[in-house]
PDB file of C-alpha atoms in Angstrom:
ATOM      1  CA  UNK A  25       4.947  80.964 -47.514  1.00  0.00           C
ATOM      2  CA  UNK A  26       3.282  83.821 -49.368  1.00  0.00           C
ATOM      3  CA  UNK A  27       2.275  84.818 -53.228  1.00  0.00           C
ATOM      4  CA  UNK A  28       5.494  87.010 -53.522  1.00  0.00           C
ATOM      5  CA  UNK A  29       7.605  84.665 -52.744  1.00  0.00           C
ATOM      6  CA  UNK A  30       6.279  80.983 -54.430  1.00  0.00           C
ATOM      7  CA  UNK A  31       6.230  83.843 -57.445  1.00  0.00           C
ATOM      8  CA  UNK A  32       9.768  84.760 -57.249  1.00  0.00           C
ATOM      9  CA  UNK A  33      11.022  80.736 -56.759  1.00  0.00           C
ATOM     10  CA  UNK A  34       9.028  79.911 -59.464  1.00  0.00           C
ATOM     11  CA  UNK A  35      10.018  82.473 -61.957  1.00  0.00           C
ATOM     12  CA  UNK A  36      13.289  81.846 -60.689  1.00  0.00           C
ATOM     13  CA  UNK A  37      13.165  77.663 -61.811  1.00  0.00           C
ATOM     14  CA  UNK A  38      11.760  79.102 -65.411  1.00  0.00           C
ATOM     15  CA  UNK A  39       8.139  78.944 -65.183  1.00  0.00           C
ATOM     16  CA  UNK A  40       5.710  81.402 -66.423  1.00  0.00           C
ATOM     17  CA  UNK A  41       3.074  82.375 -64.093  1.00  0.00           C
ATOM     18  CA  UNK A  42      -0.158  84.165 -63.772  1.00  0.00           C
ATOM     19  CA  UNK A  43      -2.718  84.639 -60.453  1.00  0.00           C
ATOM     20  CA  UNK A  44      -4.801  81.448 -61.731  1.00  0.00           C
ATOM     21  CA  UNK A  45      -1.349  79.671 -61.539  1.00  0.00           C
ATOM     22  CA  UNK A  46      -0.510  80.836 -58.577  1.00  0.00           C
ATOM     23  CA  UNK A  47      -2.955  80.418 -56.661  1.00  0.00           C
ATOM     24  CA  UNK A  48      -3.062  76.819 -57.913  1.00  0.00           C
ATOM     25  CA  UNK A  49       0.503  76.951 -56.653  1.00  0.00           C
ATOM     26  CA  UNK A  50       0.187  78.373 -53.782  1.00  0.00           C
ATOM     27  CA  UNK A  51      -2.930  75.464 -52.709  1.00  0.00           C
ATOM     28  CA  UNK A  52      -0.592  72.956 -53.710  1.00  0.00           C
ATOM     29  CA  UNK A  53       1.952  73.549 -51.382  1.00  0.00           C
ATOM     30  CA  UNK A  54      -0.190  74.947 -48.464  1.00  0.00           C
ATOM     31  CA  UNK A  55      -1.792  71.163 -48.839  1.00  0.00           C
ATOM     32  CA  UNK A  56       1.776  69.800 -48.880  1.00  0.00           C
ATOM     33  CA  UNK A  57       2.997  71.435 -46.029  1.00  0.00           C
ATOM     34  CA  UNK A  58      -0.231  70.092 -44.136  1.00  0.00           C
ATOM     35  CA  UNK A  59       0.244  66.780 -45.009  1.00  0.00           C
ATOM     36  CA  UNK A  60       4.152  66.677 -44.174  1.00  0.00           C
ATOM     37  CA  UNK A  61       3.065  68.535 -41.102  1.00  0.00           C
ATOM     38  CA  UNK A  62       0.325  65.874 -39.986  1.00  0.00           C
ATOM     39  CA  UNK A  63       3.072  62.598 -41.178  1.00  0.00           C
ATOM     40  CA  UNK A  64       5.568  64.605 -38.497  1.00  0.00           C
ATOM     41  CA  UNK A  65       2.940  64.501 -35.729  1.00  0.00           C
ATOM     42  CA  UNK A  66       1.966  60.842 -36.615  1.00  0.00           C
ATOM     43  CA  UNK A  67       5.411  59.852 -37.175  1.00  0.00           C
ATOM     44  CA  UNK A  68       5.816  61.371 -33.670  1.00  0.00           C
ATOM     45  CA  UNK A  69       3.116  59.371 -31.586  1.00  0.00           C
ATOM     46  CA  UNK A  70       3.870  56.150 -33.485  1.00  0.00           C
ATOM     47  CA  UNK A  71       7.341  56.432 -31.594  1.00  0.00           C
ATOM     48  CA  UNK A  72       5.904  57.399 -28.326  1.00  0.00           C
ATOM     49  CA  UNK A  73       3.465  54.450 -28.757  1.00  0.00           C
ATOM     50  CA  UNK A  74       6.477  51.840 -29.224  1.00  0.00           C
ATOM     51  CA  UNK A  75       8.519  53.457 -26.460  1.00  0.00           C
ATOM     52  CA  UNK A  76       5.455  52.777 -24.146  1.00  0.00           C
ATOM     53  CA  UNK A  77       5.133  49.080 -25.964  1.00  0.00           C
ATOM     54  CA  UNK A  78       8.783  48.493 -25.419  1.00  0.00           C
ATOM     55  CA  UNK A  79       9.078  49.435 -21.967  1.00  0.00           C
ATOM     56  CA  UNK A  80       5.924  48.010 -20.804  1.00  0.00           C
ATOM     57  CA  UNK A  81       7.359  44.666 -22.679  1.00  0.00           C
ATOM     58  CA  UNK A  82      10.366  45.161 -21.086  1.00  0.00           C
ATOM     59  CA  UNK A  83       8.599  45.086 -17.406  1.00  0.00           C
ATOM     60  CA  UNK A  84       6.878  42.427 -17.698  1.00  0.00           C
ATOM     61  CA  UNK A  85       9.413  40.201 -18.775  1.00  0.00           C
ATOM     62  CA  UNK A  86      11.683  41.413 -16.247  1.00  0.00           C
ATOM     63  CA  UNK A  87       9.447  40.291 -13.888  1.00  0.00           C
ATOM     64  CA  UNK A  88       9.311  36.917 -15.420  1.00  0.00           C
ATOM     65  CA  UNK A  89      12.898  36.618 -15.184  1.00  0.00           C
ATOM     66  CA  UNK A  90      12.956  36.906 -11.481  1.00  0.00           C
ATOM     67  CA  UNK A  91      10.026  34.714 -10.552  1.00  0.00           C
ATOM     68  CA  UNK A  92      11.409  32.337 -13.184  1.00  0.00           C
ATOM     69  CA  UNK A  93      14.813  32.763 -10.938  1.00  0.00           C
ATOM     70  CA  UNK A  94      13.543  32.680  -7.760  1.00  0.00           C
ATOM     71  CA  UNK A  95      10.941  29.546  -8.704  1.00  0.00           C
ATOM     72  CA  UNK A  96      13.429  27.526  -9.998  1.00  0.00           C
ATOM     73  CA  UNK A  97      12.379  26.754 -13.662  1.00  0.00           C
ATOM     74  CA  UNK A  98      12.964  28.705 -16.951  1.00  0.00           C
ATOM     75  CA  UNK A  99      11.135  31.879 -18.424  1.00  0.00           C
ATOM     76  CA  UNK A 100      10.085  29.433 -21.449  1.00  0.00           C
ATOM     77  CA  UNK A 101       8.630  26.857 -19.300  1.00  0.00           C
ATOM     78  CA  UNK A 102       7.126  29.324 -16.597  1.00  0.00           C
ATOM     79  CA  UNK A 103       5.107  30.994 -19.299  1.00  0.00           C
ATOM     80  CA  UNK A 104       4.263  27.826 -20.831  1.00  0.00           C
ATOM     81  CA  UNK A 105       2.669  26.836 -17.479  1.00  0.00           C
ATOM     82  CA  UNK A 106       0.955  30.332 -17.023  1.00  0.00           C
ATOM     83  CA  UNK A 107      -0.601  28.991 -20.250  1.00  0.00           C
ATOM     84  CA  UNK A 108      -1.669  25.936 -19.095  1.00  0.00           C
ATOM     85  CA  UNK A 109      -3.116  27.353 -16.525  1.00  0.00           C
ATOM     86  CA  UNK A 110      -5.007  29.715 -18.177  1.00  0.00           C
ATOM     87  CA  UNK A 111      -6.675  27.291 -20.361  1.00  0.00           C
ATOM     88  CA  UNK A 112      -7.945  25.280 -17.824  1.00  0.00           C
ATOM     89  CA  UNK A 113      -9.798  28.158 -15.911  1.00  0.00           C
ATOM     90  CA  UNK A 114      -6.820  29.732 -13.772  1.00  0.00           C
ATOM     91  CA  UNK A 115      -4.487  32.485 -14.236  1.00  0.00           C
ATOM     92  CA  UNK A 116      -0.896  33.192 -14.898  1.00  0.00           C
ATOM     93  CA  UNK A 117      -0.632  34.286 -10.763  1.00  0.00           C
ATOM     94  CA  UNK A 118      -2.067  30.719  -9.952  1.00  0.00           C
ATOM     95  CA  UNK A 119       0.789  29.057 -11.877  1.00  0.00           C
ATOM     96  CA  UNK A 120       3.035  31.342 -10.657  1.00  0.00           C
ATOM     97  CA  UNK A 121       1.860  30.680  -7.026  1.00  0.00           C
ATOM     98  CA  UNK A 122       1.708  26.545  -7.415  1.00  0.00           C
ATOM     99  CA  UNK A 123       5.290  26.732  -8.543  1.00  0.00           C
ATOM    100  CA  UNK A 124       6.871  29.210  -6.472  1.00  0.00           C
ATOM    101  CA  UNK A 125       5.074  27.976  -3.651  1.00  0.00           C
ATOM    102  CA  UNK A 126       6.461  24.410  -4.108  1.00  0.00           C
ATOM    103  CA  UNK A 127       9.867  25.604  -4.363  1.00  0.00           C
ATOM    104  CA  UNK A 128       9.501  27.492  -1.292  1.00  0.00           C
ATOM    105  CA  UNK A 129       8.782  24.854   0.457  1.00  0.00           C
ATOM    106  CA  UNK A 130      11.605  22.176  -0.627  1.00  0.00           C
ATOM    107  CA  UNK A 131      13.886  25.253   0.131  1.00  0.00           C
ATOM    108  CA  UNK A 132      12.952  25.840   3.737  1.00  0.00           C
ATOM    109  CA  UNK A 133      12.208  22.133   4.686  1.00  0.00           C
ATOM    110  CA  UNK A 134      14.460  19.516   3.020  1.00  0.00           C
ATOM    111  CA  UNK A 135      11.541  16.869   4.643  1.00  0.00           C
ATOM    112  CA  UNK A 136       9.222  18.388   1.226  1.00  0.00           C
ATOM    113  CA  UNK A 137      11.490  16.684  -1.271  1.00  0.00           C
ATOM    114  CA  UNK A 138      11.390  13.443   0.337  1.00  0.00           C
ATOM    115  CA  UNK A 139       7.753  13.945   0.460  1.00  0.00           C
ATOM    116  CA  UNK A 140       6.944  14.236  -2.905  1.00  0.00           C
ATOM    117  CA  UNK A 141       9.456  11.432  -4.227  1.00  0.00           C
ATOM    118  CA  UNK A 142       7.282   9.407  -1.825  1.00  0.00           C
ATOM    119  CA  UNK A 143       4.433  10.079  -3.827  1.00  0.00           C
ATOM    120  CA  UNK A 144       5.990   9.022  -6.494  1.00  0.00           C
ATOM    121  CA  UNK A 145       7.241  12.119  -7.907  1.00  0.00           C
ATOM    122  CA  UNK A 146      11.025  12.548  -9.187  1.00  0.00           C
ATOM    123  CA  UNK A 147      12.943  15.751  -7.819  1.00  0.00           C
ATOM    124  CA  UNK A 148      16.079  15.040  -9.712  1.00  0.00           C
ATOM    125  CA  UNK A 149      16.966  13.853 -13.160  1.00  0.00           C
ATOM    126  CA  UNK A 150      19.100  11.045 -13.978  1.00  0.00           C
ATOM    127  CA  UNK A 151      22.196  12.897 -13.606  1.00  0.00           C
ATOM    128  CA  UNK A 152      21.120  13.739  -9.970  1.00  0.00           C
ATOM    129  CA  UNK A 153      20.512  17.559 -10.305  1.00  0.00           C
ATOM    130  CA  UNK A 154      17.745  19.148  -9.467  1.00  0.00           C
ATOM    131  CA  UNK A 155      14.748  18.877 -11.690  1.00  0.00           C
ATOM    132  CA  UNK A 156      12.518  22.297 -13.354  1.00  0.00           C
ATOM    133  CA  UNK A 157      10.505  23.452 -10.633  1.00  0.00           C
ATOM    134  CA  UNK A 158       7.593  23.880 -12.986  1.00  0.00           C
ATOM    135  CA  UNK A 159       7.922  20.211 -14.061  1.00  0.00           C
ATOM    136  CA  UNK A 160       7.810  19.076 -10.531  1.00  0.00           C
ATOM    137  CA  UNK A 161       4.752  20.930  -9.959  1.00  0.00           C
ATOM    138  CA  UNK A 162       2.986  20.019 -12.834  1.00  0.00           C
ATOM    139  CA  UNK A 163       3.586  16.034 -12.146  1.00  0.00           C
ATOM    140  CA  UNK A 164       2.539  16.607  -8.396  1.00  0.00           C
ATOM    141  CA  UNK A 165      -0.568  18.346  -9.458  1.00  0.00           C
ATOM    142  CA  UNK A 166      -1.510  15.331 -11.671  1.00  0.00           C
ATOM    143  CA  UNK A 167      -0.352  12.965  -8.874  1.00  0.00           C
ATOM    144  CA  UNK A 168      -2.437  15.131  -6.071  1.00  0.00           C
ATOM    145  CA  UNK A 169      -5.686  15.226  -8.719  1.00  0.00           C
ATOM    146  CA  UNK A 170      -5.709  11.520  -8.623  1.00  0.00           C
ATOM    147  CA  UNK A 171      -5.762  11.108  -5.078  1.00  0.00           C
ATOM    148  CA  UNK A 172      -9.360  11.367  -2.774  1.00  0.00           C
ATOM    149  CA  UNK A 173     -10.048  15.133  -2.449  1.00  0.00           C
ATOM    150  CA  UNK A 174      -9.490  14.748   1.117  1.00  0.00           C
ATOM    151  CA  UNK A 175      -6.185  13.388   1.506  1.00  0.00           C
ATOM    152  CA  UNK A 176      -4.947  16.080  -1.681  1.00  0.00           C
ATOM    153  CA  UNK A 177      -6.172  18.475   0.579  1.00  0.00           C
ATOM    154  CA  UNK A 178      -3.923  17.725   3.384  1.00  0.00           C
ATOM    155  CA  UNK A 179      -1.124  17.065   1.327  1.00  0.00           C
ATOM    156  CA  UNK A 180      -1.174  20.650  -0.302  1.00  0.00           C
ATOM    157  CA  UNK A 181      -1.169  22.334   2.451  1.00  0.00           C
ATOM    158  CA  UNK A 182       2.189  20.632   3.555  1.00  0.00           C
ATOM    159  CA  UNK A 183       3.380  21.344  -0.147  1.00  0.00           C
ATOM    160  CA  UNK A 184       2.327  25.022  -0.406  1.00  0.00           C
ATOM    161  CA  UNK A 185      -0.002  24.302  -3.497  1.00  0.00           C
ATOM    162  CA  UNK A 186      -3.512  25.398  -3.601  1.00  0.00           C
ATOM    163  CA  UNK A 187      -6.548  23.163  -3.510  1.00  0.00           C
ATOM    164  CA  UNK A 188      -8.245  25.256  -6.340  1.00  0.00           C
ATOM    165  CA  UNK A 189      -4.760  23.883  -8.819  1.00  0.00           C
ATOM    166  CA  UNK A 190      -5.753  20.478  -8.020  1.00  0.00           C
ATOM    167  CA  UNK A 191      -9.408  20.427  -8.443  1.00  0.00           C
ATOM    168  CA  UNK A 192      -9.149  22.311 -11.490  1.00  0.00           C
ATOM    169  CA  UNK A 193      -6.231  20.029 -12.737  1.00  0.00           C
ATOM    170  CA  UNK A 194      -8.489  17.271 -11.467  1.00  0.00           C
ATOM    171  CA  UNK A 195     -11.737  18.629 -13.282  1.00  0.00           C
ATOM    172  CA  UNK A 196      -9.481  19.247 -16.201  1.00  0.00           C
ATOM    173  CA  UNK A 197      -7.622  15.311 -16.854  1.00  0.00           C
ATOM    174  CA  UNK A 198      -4.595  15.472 -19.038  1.00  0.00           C
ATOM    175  CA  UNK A 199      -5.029  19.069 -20.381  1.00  0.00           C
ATOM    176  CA  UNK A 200      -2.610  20.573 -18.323  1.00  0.00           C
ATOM    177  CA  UNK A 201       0.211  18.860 -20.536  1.00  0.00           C
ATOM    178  CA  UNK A 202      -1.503  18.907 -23.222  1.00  0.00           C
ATOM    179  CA  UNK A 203      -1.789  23.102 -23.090  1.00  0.00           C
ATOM    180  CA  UNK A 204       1.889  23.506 -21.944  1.00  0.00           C
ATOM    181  CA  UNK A 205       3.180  21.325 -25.208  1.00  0.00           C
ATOM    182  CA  UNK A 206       1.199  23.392 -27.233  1.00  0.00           C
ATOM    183  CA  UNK A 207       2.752  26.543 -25.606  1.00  0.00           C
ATOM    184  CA  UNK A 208       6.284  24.838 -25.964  1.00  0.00           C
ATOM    185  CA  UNK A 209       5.547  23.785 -29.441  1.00  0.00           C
ATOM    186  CA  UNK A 210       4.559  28.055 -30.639  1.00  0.00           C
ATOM    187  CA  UNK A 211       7.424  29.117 -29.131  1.00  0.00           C
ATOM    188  CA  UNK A 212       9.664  26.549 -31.321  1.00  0.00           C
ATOM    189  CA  UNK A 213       7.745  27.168 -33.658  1.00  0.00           C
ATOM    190  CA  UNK A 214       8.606  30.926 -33.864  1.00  0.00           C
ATOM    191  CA  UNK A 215      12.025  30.598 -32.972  1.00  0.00           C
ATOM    192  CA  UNK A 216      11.449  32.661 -29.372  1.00  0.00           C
ATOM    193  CA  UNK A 217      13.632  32.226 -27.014  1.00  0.00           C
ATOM    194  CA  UNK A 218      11.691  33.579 -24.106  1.00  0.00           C
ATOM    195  CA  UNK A 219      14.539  32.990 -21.548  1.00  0.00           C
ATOM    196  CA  UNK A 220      16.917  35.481 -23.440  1.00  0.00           C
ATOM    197  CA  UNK A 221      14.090  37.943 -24.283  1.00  0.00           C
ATOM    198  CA  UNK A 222      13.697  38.025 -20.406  1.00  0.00           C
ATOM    199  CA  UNK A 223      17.366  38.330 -20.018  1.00  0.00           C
ATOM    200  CA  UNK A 224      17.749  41.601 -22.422  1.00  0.00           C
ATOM    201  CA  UNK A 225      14.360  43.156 -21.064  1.00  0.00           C
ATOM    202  CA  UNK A 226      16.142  42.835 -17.174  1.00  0.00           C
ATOM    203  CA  UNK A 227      19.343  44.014 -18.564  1.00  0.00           C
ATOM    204  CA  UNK A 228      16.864  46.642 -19.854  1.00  0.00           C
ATOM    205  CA  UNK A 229      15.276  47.781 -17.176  1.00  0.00           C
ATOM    206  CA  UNK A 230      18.400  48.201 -15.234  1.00  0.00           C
ATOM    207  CA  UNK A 231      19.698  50.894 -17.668  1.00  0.00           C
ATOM    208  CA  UNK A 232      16.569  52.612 -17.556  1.00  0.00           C
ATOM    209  CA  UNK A 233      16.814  52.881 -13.654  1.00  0.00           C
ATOM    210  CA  UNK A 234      20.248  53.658 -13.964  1.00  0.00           C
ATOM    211  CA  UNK A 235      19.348  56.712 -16.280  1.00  0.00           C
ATOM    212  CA  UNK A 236      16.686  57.915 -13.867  1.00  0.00           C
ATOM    213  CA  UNK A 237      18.753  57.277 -10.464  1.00  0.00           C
ATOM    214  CA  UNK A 238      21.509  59.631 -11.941  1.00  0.00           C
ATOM    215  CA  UNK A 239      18.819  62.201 -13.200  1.00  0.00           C
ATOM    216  CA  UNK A 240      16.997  62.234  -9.780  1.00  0.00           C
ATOM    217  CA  UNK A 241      20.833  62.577  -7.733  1.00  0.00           C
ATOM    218  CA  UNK A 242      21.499  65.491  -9.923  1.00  0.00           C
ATOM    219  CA  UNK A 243      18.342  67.128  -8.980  1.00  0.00           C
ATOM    220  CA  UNK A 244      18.543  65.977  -5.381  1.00  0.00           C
ATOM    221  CA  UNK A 245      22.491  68.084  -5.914  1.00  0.00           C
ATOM    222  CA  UNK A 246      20.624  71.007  -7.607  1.00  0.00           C
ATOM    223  CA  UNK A 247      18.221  71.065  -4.717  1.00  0.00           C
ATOM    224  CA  UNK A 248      20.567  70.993  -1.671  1.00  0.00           C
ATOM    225  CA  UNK A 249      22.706  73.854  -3.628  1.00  0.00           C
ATOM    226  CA  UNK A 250      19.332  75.666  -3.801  1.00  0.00           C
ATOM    227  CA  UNK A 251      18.738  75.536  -0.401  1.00  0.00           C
ATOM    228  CA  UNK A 252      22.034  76.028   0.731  1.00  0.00           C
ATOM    229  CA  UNK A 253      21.733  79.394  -0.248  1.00  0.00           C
ATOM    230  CA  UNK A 254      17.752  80.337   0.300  1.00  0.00           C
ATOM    231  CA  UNK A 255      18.158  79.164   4.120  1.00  0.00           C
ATOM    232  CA  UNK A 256      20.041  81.695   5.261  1.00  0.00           C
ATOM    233  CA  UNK A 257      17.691  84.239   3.502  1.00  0.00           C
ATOM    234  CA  UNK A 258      14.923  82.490   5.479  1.00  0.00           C
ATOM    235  CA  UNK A 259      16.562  82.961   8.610  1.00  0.00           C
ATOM    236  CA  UNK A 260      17.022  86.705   8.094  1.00  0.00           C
ATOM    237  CA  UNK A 261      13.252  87.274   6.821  1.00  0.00           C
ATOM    238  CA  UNK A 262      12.306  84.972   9.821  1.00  0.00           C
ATOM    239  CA  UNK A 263      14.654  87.608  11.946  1.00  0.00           C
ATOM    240  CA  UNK A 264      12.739  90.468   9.939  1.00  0.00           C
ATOM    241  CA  UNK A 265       9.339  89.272  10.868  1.00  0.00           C
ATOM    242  CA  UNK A 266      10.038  88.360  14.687  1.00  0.00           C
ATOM    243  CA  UNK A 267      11.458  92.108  15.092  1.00  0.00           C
ATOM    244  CA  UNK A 268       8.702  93.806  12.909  1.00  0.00           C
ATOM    245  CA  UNK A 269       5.901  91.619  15.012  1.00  0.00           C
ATOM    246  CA  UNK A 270       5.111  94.652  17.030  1.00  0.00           C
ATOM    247  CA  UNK A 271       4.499  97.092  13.999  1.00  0.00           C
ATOM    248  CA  UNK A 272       2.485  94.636  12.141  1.00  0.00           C
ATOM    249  CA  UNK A 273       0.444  94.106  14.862  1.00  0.00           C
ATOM    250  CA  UNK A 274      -0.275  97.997  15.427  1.00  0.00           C
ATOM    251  CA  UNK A 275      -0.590  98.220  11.598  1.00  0.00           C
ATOM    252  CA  UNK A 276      -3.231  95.350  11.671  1.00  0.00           C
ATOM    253  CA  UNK A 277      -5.101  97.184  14.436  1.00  0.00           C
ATOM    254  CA  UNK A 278      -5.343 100.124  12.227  1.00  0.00           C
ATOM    255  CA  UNK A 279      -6.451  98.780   9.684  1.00  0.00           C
ATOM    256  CA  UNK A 280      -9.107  96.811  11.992  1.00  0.00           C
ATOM    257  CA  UNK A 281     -10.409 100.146  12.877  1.00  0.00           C
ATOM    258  CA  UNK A 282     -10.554 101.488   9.461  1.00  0.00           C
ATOM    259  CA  UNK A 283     -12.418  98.788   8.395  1.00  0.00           C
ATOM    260  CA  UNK A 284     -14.723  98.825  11.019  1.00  0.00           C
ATOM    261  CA  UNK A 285     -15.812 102.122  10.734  1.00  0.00           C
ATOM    262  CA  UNK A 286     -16.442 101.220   6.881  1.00  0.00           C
ATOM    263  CA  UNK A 287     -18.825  98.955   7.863  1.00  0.00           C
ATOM    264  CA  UNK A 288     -20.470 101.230  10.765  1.00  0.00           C
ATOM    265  CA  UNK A 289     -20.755 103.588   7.665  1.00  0.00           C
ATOM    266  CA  UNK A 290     -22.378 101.269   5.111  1.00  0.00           C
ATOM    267  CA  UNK A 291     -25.158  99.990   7.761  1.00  0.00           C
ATOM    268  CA  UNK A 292     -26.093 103.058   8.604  1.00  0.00           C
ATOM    269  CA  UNK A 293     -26.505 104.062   4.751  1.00  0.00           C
ATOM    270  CA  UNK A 294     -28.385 101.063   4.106  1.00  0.00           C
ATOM    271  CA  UNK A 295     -30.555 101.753   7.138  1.00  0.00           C
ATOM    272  CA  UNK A 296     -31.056 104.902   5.323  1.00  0.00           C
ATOM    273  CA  UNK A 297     -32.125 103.514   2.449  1.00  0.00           C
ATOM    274  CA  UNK A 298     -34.640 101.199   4.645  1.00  0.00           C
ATOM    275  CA  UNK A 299     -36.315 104.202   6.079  1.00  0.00           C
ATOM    276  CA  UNK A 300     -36.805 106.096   2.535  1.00  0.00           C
ATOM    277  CA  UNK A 301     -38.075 103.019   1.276  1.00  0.00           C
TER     278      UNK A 301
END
């Protein structure tokens, strides 16, 4: 905005002005239009930033969803175990491995569940349905870190449960438990309710894929249109080329000799140049 102009919209609201005042005016809303201009730009990446947030949230807990699925248990008790599990030296894969490996195996060999009821573990409630996966691998873990390190050995092998979850379960007595309650407890405790957060984040995800699948079909339209037309150009420039092979070849030779004798010419001047020297 220049001095004219701030002059004539101030004069034009009823104030008096001279250069000292306009200048002052003119700094004043220079700085203003800075500052609005940097609140745009910062107003600008704060969105991107949660867009990035949300949809790396979004992933995650998507993939929570379907190993919670898949595993057997819920997303609120899965990522209380990943807890667990953390606090006692592991990670959230090693919890995701000791449960999803257990189910695995009572899925593919009905002989697992009467295993691990033999060892005194319960795979069904008192209504008769199917226990949490997670809690079933937490109380065989327990039972397993009790036993001689030999004979846990063997046995999780046959269960599909690692030896390094029972020795640290094992070097780690009662804290397994104790860490998932706590988990269990912050997330009543803030009123989360992982399993639908997972839920809406898959839901998510799907849109998102949706968007992008449509997107990428519309280009993959524009693209066979495109070539639709530019291949039969191709086939007359490649028709062009195969007929004018002769003359391009007798033009190349042409200019082969050209350039040659170029060359011929330029040693011999700097030979020239040798012998005056």
């Amino acid at each position: 905005m220049n001095g004219n102009t701030i002059r004539e919209f101030l004069v034009g609201i009823g104030f008096t002005v001279d250069e000292a005042g306009l200048r002052r005016a003119t700094a004043a809303i220079t700085q203003l239009t800075k500052n609005a201009a940097l609140l745009a730009a910062g107003i600008y990446a704060t969105a991107g930033a949660i867009g990035v947030a949300v949809e790396k949230m979004a992933r995650e807990f998507e993939t929570l969803f379907y190993l919670a699925q898949r595993a057997g248990t819920t997303v609120d008790n899965l990522s209380a175990v990943q807890f667990a599990f953390s606090q006692i030296g592991m990670s959230a894969e090693d919890a995701n491995a000791a449960i999803d490996g257990l189910s695995k195996s009572m899925r593919e060999n009905p002989g697992i569940r009467a295993l691990v009821q033999s060892l005194g573990v319960s795979t069904t409630n008192a209504a008769g349905k199917m226990r949490d996966q997670a809690d079933i691998a937490i109380d065989l873990l327990n039972r397993l870190a009790k036993m001689d390190p030999m004979l846990s050995s063997r046995y999780a092998g046959m269960l599909g449960v690692s030896e390094g979850a029972i020795n640290s379960v094992r070097n780690n007595p009662g804290e397994i438990e104790l860490q998932r309650a706590k988990a269990l407890e912050a997330q009543k405790r803030a009123g989360v309710d992982l399993q639908a957060i997972a839920l809406a984040s898959r839901n998510y995800m799907r849109e998102i894929r949706d968007i992008w699948y449509d997107i990428t079909t519309i280009f993959d339209r524009v693209g066979g249109d495109a070539m639709a037309v530019i291949q039969p150009q191709l086939e007359k420039f490649k028709k062009w080329l195969e007929d004018a092979t002769p003359e391009i070849i007798k033009v190349a030779n042409v200019w082969g000799e050209q350039f040659g004798r170029i060359l011929k010419d330029v040693t011999a001047l700097a030979a020239g140049f040798d012998n005056l020297i």
